Structure formats: C-alpha cells, structure tokens
Short mmCIF file of C-alpha atoms in Angstrom, two decimals:
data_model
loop_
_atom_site.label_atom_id
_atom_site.label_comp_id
_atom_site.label_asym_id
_atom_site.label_seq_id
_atom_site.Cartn_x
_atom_site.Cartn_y
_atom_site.Cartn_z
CA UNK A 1 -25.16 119.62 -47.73
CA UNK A 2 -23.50 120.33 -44.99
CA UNK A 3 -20.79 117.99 -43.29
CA UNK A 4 -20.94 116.93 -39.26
CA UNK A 5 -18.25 119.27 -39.31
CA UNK A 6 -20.24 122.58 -40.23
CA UNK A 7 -18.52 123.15 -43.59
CA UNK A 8 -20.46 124.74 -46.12
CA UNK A 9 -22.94 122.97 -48.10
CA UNK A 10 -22.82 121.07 -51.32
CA UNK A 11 -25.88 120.36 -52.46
CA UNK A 12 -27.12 120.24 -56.24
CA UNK A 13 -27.65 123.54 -57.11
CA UNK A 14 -29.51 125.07 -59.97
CA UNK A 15 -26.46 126.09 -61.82
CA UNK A 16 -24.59 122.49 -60.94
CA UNK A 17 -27.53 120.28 -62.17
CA UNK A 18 -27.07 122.94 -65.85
CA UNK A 19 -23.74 121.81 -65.65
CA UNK A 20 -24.30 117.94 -65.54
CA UNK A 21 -24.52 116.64 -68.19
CA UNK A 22 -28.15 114.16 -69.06
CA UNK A 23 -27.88 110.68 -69.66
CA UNK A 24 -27.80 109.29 -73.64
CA UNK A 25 -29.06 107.01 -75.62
CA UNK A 26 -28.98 103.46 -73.13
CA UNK A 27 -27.67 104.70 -70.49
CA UNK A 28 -28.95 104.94 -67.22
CA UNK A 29 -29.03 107.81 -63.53
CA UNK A 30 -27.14 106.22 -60.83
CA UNK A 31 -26.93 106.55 -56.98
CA UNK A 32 -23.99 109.35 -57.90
CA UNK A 33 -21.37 110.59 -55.52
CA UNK A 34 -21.10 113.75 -54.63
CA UNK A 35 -17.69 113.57 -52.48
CA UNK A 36 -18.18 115.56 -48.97
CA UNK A 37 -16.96 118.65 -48.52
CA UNK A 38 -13.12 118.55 -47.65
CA UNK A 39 -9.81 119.57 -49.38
CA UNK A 40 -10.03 116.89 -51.92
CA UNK A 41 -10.89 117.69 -55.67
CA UNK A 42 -14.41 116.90 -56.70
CA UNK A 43 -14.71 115.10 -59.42
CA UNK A 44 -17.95 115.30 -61.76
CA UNK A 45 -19.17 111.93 -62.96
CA UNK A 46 -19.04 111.82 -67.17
CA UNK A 47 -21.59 110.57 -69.23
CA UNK A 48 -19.46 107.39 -70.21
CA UNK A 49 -19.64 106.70 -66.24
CA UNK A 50 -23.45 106.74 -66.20
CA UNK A 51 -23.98 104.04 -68.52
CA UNK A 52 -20.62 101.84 -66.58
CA UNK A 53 -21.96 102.32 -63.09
CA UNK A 54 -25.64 101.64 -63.75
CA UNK A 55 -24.77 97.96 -66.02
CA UNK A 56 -23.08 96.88 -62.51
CA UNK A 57 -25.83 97.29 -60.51
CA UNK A 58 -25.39 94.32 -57.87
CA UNK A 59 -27.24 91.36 -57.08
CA UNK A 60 -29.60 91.94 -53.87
CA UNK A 61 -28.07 90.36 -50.70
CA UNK A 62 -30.79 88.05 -50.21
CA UNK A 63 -34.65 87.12 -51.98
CA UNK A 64 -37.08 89.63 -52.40
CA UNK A 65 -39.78 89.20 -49.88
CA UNK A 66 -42.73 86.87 -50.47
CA UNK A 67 -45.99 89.23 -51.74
CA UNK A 68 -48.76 88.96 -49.35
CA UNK A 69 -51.73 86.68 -50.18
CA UNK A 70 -54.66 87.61 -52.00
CA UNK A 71 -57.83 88.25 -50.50
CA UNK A 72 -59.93 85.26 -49.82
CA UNK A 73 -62.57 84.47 -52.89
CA UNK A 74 -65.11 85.72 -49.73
CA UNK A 75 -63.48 89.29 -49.99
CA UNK A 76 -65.13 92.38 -51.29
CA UNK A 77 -63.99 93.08 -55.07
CA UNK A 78 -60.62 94.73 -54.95
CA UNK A 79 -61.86 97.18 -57.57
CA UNK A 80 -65.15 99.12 -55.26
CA UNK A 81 -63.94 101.18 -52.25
CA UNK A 82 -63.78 99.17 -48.98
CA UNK A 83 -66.69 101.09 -46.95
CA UNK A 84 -69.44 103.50 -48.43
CA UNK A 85 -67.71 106.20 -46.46
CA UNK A 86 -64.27 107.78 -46.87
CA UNK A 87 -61.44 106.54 -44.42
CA UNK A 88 -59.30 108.99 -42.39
CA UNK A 89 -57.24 111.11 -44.38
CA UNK A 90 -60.28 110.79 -47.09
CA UNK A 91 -62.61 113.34 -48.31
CA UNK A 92 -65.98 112.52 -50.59
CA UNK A 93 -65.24 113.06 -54.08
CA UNK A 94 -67.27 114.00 -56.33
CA UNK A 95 -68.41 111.21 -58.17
CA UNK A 96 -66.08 111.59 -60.82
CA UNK A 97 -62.29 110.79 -58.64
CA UNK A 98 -61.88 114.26 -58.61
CA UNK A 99 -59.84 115.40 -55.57
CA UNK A 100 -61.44 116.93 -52.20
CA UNK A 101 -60.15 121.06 -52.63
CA UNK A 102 -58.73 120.66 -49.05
CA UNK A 103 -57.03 117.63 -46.63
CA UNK A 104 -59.22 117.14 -43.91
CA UNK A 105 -57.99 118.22 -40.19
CA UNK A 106 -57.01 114.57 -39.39
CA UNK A 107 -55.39 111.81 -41.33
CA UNK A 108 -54.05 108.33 -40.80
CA UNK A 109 -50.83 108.75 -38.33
CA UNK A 110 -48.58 105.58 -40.02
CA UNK A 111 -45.23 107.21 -39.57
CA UNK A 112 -45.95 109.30 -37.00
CA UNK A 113 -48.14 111.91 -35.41
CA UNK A 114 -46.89 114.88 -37.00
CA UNK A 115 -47.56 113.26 -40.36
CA UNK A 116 -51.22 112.81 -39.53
CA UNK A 117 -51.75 116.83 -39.08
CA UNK A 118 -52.30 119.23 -42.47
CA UNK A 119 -49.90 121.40 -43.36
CA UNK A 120 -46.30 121.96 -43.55
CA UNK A 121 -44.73 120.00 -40.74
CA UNK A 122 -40.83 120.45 -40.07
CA UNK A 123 -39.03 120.86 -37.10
CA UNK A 124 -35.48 122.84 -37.93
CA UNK A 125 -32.90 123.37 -35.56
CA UNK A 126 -29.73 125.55 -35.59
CA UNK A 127 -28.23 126.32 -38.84
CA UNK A 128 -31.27 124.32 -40.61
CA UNK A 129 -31.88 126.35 -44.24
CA UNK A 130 -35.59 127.60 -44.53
CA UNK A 131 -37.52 125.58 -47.05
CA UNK A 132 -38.04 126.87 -50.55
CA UNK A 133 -39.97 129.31 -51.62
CA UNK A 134 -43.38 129.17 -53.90
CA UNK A 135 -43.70 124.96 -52.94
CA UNK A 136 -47.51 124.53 -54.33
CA UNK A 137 -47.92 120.70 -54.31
CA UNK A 138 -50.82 119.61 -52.88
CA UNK A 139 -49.07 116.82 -50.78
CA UNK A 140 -45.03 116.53 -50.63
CA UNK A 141 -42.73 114.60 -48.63
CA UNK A 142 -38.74 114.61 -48.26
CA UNK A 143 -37.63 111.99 -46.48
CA UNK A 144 -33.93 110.11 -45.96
CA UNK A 145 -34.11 106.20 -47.75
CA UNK A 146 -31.55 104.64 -45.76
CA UNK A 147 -32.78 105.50 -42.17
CA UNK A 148 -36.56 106.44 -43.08
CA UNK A 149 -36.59 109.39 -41.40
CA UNK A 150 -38.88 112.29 -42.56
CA UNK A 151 -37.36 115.35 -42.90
CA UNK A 152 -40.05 117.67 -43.93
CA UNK A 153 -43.63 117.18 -45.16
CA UNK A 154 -47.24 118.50 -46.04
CA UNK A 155 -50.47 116.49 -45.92
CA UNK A 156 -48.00 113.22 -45.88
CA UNK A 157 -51.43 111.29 -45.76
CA UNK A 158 -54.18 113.34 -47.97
CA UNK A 159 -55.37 110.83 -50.41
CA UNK A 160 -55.29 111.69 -53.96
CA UNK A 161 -55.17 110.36 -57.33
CA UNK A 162 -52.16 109.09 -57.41
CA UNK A 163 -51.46 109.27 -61.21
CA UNK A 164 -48.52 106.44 -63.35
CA UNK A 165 -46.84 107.18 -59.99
CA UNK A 166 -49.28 104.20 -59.29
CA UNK A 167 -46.96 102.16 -61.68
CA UNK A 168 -44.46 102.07 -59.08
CA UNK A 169 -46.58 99.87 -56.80
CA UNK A 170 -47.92 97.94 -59.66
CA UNK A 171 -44.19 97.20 -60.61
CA UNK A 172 -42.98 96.36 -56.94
CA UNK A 173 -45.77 93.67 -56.92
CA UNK A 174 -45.84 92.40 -60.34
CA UNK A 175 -41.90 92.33 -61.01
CA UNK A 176 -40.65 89.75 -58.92
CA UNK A 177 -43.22 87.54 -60.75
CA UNK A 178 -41.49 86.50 -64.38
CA UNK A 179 -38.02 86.23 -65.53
CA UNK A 180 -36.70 89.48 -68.00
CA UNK A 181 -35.88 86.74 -70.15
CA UNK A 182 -39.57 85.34 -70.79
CA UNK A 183 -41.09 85.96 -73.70
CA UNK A 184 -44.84 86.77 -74.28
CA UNK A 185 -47.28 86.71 -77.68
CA UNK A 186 -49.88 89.62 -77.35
CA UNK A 187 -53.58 88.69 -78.47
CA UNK A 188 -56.06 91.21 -78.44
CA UNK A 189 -57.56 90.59 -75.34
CA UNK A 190 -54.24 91.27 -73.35
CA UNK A 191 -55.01 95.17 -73.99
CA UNK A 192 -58.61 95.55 -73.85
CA UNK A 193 -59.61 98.01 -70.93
CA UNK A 194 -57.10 100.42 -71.17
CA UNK A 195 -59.05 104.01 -70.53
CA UNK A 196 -59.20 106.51 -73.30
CA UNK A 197 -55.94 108.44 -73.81
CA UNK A 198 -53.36 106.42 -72.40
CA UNK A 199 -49.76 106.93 -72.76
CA UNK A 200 -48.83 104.25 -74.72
CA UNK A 201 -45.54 102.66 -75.82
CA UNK A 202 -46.87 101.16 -79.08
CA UNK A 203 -47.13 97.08 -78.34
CA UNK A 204 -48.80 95.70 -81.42
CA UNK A 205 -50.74 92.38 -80.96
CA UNK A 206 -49.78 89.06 -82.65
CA UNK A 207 -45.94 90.54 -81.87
CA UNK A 208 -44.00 89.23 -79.50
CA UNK A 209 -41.85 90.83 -76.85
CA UNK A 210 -39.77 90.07 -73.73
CA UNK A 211 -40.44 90.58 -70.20
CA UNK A 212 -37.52 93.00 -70.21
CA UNK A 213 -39.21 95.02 -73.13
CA UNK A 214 -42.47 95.17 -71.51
CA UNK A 215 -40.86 96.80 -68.24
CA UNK A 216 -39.02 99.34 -70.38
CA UNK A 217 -42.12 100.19 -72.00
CA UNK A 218 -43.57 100.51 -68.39
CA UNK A 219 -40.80 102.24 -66.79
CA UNK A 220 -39.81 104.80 -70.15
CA UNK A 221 -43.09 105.18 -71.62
CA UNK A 222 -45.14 104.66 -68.75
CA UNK A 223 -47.06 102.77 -71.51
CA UNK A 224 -50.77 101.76 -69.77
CA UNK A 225 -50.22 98.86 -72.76
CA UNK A 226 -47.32 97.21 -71.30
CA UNK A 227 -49.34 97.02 -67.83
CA UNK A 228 -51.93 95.43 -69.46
CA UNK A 229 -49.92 92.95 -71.13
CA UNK A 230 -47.89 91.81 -67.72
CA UNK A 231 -51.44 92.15 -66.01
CA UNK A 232 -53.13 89.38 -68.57
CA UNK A 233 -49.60 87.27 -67.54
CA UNK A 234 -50.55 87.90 -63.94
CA UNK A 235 -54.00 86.64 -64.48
CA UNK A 236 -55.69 89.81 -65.70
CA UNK A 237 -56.35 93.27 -64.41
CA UNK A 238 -58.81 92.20 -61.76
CA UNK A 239 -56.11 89.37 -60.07
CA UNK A 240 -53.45 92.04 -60.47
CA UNK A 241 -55.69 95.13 -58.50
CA UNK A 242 -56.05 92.49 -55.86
CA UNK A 243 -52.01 91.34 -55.76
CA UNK A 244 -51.02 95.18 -55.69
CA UNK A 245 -54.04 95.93 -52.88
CA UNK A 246 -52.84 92.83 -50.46
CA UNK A 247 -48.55 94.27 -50.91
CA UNK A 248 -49.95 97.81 -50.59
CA UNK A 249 -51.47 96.39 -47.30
CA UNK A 250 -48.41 94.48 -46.61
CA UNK A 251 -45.91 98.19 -47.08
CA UNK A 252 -48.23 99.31 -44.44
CA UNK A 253 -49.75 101.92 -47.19
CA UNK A 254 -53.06 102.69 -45.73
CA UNK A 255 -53.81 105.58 -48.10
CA UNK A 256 -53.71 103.48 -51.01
CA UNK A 257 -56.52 102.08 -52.72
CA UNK A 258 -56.08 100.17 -55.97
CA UNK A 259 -58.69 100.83 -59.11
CA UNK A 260 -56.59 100.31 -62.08
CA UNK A 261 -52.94 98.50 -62.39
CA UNK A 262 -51.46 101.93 -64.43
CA UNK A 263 -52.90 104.87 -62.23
CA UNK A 264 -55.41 105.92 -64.65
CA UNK A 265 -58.32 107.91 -63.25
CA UNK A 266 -60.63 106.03 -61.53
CA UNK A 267 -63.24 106.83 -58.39
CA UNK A 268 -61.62 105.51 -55.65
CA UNK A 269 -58.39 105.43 -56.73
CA UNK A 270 -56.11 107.25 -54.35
CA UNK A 271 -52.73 107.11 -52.63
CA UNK A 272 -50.73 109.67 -50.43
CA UNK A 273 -47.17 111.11 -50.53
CA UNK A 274 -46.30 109.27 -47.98
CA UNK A 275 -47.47 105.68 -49.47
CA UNK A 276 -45.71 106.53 -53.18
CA UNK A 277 -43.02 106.98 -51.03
CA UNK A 278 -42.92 103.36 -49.74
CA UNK A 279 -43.70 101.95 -53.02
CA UNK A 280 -40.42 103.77 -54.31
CA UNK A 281 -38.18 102.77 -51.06
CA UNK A 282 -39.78 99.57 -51.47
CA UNK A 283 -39.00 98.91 -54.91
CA UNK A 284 -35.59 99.99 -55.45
CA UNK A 285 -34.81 96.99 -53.57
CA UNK A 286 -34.69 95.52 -56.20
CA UNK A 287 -32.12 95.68 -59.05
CA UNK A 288 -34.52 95.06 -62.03
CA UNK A 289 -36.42 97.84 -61.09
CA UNK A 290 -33.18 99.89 -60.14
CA UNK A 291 -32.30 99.12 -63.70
CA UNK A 292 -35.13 100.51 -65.21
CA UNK A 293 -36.48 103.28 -63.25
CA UNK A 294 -32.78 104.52 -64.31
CA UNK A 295 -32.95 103.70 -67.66
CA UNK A 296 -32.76 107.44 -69.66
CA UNK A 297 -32.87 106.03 -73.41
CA UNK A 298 -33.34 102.16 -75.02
CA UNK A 299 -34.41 100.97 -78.22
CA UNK A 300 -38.08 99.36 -78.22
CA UNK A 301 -39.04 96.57 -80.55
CA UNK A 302 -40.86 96.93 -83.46
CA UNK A 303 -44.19 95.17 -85.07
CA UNK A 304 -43.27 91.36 -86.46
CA UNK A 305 -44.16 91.38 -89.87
CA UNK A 306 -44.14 88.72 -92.06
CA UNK A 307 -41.20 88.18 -94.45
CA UNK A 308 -39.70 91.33 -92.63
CA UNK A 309 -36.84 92.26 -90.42
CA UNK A 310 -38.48 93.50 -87.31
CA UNK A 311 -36.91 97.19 -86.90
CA UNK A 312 -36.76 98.87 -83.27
CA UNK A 313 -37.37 102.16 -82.57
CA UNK A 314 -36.23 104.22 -79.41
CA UNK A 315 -38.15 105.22 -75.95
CA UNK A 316 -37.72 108.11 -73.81
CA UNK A 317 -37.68 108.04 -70.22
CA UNK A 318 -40.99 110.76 -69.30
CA UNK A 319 -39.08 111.39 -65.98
CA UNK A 320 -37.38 114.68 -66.93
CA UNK A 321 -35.29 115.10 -63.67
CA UNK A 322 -32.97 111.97 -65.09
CA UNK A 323 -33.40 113.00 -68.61
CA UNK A 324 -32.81 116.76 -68.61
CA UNK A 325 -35.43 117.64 -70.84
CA UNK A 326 -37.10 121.03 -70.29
CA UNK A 327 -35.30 121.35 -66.81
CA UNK A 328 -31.18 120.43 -65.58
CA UNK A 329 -30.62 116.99 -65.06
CA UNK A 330 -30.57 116.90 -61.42
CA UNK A 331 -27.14 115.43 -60.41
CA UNK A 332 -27.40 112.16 -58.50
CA UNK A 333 -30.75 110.79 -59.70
CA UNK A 334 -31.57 107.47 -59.94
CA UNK A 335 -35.39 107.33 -60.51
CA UNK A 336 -38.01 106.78 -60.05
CA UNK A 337 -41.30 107.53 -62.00
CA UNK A 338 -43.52 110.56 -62.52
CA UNK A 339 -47.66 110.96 -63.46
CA UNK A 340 -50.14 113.43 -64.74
CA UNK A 341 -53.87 112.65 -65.25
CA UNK A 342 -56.68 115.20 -65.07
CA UNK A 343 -57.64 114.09 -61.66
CA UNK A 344 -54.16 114.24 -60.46
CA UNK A 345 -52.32 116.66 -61.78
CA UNK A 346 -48.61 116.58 -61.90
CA UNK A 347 -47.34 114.01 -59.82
CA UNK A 348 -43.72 112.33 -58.72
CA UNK A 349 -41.60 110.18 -57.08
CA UNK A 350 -37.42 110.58 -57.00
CA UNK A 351 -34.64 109.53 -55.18
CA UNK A 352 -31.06 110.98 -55.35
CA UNK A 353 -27.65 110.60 -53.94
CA UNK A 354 -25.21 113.29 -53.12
CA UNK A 355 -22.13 111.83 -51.09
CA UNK A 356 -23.33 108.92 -48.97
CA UNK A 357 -26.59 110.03 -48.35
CA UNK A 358 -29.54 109.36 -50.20
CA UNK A 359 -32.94 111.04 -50.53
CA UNK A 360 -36.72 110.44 -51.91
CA UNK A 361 -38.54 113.06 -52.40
CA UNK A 362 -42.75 112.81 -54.16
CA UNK A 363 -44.32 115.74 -55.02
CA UNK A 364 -48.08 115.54 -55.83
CA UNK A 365 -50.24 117.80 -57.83
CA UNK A 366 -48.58 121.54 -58.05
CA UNK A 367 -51.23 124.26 -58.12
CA UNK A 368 -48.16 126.72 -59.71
CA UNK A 369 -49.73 125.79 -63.79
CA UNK A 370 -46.34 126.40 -65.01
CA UNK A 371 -44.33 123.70 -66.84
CA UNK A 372 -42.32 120.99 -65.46
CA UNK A 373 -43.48 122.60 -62.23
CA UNK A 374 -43.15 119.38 -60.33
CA UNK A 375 -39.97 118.88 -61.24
CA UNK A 376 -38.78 121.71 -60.21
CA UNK A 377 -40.48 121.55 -56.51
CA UNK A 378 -39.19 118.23 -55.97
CA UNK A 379 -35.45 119.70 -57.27
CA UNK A 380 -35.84 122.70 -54.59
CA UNK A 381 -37.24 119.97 -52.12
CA UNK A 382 -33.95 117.48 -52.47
CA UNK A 383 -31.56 120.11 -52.56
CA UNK A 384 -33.34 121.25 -49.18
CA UNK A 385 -32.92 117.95 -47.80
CA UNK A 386 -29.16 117.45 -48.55
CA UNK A 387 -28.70 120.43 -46.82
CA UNK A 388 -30.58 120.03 -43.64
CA UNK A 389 -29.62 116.76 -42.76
CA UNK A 390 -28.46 117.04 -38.98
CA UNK A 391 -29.79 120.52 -38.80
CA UNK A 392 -33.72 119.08 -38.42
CA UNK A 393 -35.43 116.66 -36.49
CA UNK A 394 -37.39 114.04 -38.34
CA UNK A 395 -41.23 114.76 -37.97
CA UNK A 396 -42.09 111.10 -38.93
CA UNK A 397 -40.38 107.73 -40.16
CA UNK A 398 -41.53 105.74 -43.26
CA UNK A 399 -42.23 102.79 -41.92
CA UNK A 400 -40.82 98.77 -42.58
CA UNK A 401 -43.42 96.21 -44.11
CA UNK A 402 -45.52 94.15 -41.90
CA UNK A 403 -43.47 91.31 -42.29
CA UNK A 404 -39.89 92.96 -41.08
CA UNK A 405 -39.46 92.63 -38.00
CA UNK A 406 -40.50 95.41 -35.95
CA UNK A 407 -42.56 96.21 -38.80
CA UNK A 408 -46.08 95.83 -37.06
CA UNK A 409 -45.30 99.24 -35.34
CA UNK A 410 -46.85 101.81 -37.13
CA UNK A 411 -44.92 104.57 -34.96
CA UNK A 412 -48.13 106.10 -34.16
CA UNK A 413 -46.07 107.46 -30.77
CA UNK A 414 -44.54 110.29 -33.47
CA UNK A 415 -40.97 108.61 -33.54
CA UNK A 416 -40.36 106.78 -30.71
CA UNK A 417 -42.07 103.75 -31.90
CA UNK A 418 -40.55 104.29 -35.55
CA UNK A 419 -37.08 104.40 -33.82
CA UNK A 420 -38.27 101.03 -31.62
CA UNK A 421 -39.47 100.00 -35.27
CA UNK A 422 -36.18 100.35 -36.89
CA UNK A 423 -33.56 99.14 -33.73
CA UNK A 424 -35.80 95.90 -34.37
CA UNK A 425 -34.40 95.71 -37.77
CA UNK A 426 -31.43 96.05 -36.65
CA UNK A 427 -31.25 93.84 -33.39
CA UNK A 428 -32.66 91.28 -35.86
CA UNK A 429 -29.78 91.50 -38.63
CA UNK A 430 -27.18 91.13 -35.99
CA UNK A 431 -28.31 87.64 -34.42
CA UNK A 432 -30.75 88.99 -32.02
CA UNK A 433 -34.03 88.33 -34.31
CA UNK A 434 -35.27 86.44 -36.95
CA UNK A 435 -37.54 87.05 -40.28
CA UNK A 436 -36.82 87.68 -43.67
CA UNK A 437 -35.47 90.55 -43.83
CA UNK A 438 -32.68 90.48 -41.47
CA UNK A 439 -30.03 89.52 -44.36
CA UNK A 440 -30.76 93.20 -45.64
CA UNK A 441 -30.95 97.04 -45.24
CA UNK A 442 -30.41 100.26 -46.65
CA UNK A 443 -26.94 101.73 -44.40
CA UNK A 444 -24.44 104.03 -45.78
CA UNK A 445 -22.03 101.07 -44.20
CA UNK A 446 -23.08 98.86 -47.21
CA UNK A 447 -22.13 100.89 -49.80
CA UNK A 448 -20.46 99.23 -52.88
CA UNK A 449 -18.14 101.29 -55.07
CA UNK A 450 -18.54 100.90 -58.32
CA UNK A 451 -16.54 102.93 -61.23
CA UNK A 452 -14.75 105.17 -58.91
CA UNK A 453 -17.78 107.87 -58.50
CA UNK A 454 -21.28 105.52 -58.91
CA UNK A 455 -22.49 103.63 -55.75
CA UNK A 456 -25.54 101.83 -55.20
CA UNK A 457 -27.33 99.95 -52.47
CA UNK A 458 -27.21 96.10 -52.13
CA UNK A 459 -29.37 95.97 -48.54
CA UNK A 460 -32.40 96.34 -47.85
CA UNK A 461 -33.78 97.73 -44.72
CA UNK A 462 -31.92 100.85 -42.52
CA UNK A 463 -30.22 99.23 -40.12
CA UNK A 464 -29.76 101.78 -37.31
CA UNK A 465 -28.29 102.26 -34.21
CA UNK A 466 -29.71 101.77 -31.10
CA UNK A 467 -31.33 104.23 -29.00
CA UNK A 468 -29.10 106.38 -27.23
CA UNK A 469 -29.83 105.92 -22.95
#
C-alpha cells in the first residue's frame, strides 16, 4: 500500500502472509495493523495478541437497526422466484440452479453504472498497479468498507448460487434475534429438511446447547444443522427465508433471492458479489458476529448422555485465509465466511486491515480447478486493493440500507448519487439529519486501539466528507 506520500507499498505479500503466523486453538483474526510506511519499526502482531485484541472487541455505538417487516400473509411464498421470468442481471437456469455459462450484457446498476456492465471494470490512474494475473472467478468485487467505494470489479451483479456465503445474510438477520446466553433443547423436528450432504457440526437431538454454541457451529463449521436449529427458534425455515428476503430487500440487495436459510443448492437461489458484499459490511456491525466470523479454533459441546460427563470436542474455522490451512494466513483478516456447493463452486467473502484501511473482497466461483483457488484470488485481489488505494477511481459504491439516511439512492448516476448517498450519512451524524443510523459509521477517525497493534471498528456507516465545489 502505498502512503499519500508516494512511498513504496506495504501490502501483504505472499512471502509476509508465510511469515504470519495462523491463529490457535480459541483465538480469533482481528482488524490488524499494519503501521504505514515511515521510519518507524514495524512491528508484527504475535499470536498471544490475536486472541487479546479479538476478546476486546467493543460494544457497538448504538442498537443494531430494526429488521424490516415480513411480507404481508397476502405475499407470494418467499421460497418460489418472484416472476416466471429472470430479473436483470438473471439468466434461465436450467431447471436444476445450475448457473447461466455467461452474465448477460446488462445487470441491475445498485452501486453504480459501471457495476451494471460485464466484465472487468476498473478505472486506474497514475502509479495504480495492474491487477493480478490468472483472476478466474466468475464474479469478484474489491471494494473499501469504511467509505464503500468500489475499487475494482467483474459482473458485480451476475446472479449466482451463492453457496454458505448465504450464511452471512442468514446470520445478519437472525443474530440480533436471541441472547448468546439462551439456551435451546433440540427435538427432531428442529433439523428435518436439511439437503443431502450438508456440512454439519454434529448437534445431536435431545442435547442441549447455547445460542453462542449454535453460532460457532454456524460460523466454524458452517454446520447447515445449527441453521436449522436457530431457524426452528425463529419460527422455522419458511418464517426465516421470509425475515432474510425482507433485510436482503432492506441492504438494498436486489440480486438476492432467498431458497434455503444455509445456501444449499436450490433453483432460484442466487446472490451477486456485490450483495455478499453488503451482507458482510452489513454484518460486521455487529460485535457478535465480529466475534465469530473471527473465531479460528473453539471447543464444541458434546452429546448429553445420561449418567455422563458431557465431553467437548473442537471446531475448525473452514475459512482458510484466517486459519492458514493449505494457503498463508493472510495478515490482517478478520472474516468473514466462505462456500462451495456443486452449483456454486468455490465461493467467498473477506475483509482485512492493513494500517487504517480496511478492505472486503468476495470472490465467486473460480474456473482455475486448482485447490484453495479462491483463496488465493481473493489474497491477490486484497493485496491489489491496499495498494491502489488513491491510485484508482472507484467504479461504483456499495450502497447504505434503505433505512439510513440517504440510503434510498441507489447511485444509479455511477457515483455521484453514491457520493450524495453517503454526504447524507454524514450531514445526518453531525446534527443536520435524523434516522437511526446517524449515531454510527465505519471512519478511520473512529478507530479504537486496542493491545497496541489490533483495532477494530465501533461505527457503523462511512461517514465522509462532503463533496468538494
């Protein structure tokens, strides 16, 4: 990454994510600094620091927003497509939720113009690197989490099976809803449904576990038998498709349509790069779900048998980029979830820090067949974008929920009305608005130290500066 100064870049290279070392057993990725590039020493976070930075994870400056309402009992059923016909952005499948082969010449715009075209779209300027070599994904998008701006991207809005990535929506919706602390009795019915071959974490029925248990088994595992279980709490699978379709609508994720709570294939069941990467922004809003997309390692409770001690065995996070299995832990990752069904492919969703600045990046369904593929093309993808910051323009802005203020502008106008989007959130969380959200937003300004090296974000929404005449 390169400083406003035009020093030489830092970025996490190949050989400096060998060098970090992985999170252990508990412990968890954090929003790591990477000092800027000046005379000072830089100092490499150690694995004691992981687990101390991530257990002080702050409170969020003020209440997670209210979900959207379900549809009316008059709606269509959440789980058939919306129309007969695909939407923009939408090819036929082929009866099976197999993707189209190729993104059609026009998709939805949300974000900006650029975003709705097929391709590659990035707009470098002096001293900007080139992108990587060999990138395959189907769909990818790099993109800057505190001011929303899109740094680089191909077929942002091509809907396709979206994979566990799903999980990250179902998890934004379905989080907020019970305390960690509440505890829950499994009966059979709580896990019927699940589709044949599902990653599982092992949740036996007539056992009890906590709410915190059942999001590690989520989160680690991506176990389709924890969603189940929270889904029967949330009223069952067909309530919670419905209460993840209305906040999808809410995030302004028009690409998304909800089949199944845990991503598994199902016709109809698609989101974009561009949507995961709301859910993600989105959700790590929230410190629970900071906390456990960031969780490497954690013990998992056992079966209750009578007469016996119940024993605990211990979970794996699947996202390999924070565990450093198969490919270098990528310094400065904090989340957030990865996928891989037959219809999807290889899919995922991550978000790093280097310095102050923070990235997501989703990758979606590599044609390279070599493994851990999309790990590595998101790696070569965030390492890009810690380098070109302030040597590209932004071809598009992830845009604020509906209910932000400002957030009814879809910035359709290809970043003028995403930059009018955004100075709303602003005007609004210095006196000059109202709504929810104006206690809160993603700025490098409101950036707490914690541990000496670890930093995380306690706002919610970029707050950025106005315009320039």
């Amino acid at each position: 990454m390169r400083s406003g100064t035009g020093t030489g870049p830092i970025g996490s290279s190949e050989g400096d994510r060998a060098a970090g070392s992985a999170p252990g057993r508990g412990r968890r990725g954090t929003f790591t600094g990477v000092p800027k590039t000046t005379s000072q020493t830089v100092r490499r976070r150690g694995a004691a620091l992981v687990a101390a930075s991530a257990a002080l994870l702050l409170p969020l400056a003020a209440v997670s927003p209210a979900l959207a309402a379900p549809p009316s009992p008059s709606a269509p059923p959440a789980t058939q497509p919306p129309s007969g016909r695909p939407g923009p952005g939408q090819s036929p499948s082929d009866g099976k939720g197999r993707p189209p082969k190729q993104p059609p010449a026009k998709m939805s715009e949300v974000g900006g113009e650029l975003l709705g075209r097929p391709g590659v779209q990035v707009r470098p300027e002096a001293g900007a690197p080139a992108l990587p070599k060999g990138l395959s994904g189907d769909a990818w998008l790099v993109a800057d989490a505190e001011s929303g701006e899109v740094l680089a991207a191909k077929n942002a809005h091509w809907r396709l099976a979206p994979a566990s990535t799903l999980k990250m929506l179902f998890a934004d919706t379905v989080l907020p809803k019970f305390p960690k602390e509440q505890q829950h009795k499994v009966v059979a019915s709580d896990l019927e449904g699940m589709g044949e071959g599902s990653s599982q974490v092992g949740i036996k029925e007539e056992s009890t576990y906590s709410v915190h248990d059942l999001w590690l088994g989520v989160f680690l595992r991506s176990g389709n038998d924890a969603v189940h279980v929270l889904s029967a709490m949330n009223g069952g699978v067909e309530q919670t498709v419905r209460d993840m379709q209305a906040h999808a609508e809410e995030l302004q994720a028009e690409d998304t349509h909800v089949v199944t709570p845990d991503g598994y294939d199902a016709d109809g069941q698609v989101s974009s790069a561009y949507d995961l990467t709301l859910f993600a922004r989105s959700g790590l809003q929230k410190k629970d779900f900071r906390e456990y997309c960031s969780t490497a390692t954690a013990q998992f409770p056992g079966e209750e048998k009578k007469g016996k001690k119940r024993e605990s065995f211990g979970i794996q996070n699947t996202n390999r980029l924070l565990t450093g299995q198969g490919v270098p832990f990528y310094k400065g990752i904090a989340g957030v979830k990865n996928g891989s069904t037959t219809n999807a492919g290889n899919t995922f969703t991550g978000v790093a820090q280097h310095g102050d600045r923070k990235l997501l990046v989703t990758v979606m369904n590599p044609q390279t067949k070599e493994p851990n593929e999309v790990y590595k093309e998101s790696a070569a993808l965030l390492d890009w974008g810690f380098e070109a910051v302030g040597h590209v323009k932004p071809v598009g802005v992830l845009v604020p929920p509906r209910g932000a203020a400002g957030g009814r502008d879809t910035g359709k106008s290809g970043g003028r009305a995403g930059d009018k989007a955004q100075a709303s959130v602003a005007d609004s969380a210095t006196g000059s608005g109202g709504g929810l959200w104006t206690a809160v937003g993603i700025t490098g300004g409101s950036l707490v130290l914690l541990a000496g090296a670890a930093y995380v974000v306690h706002r919610r929404w970029p707050l950025r500066r106005p315009p320039q005449p």
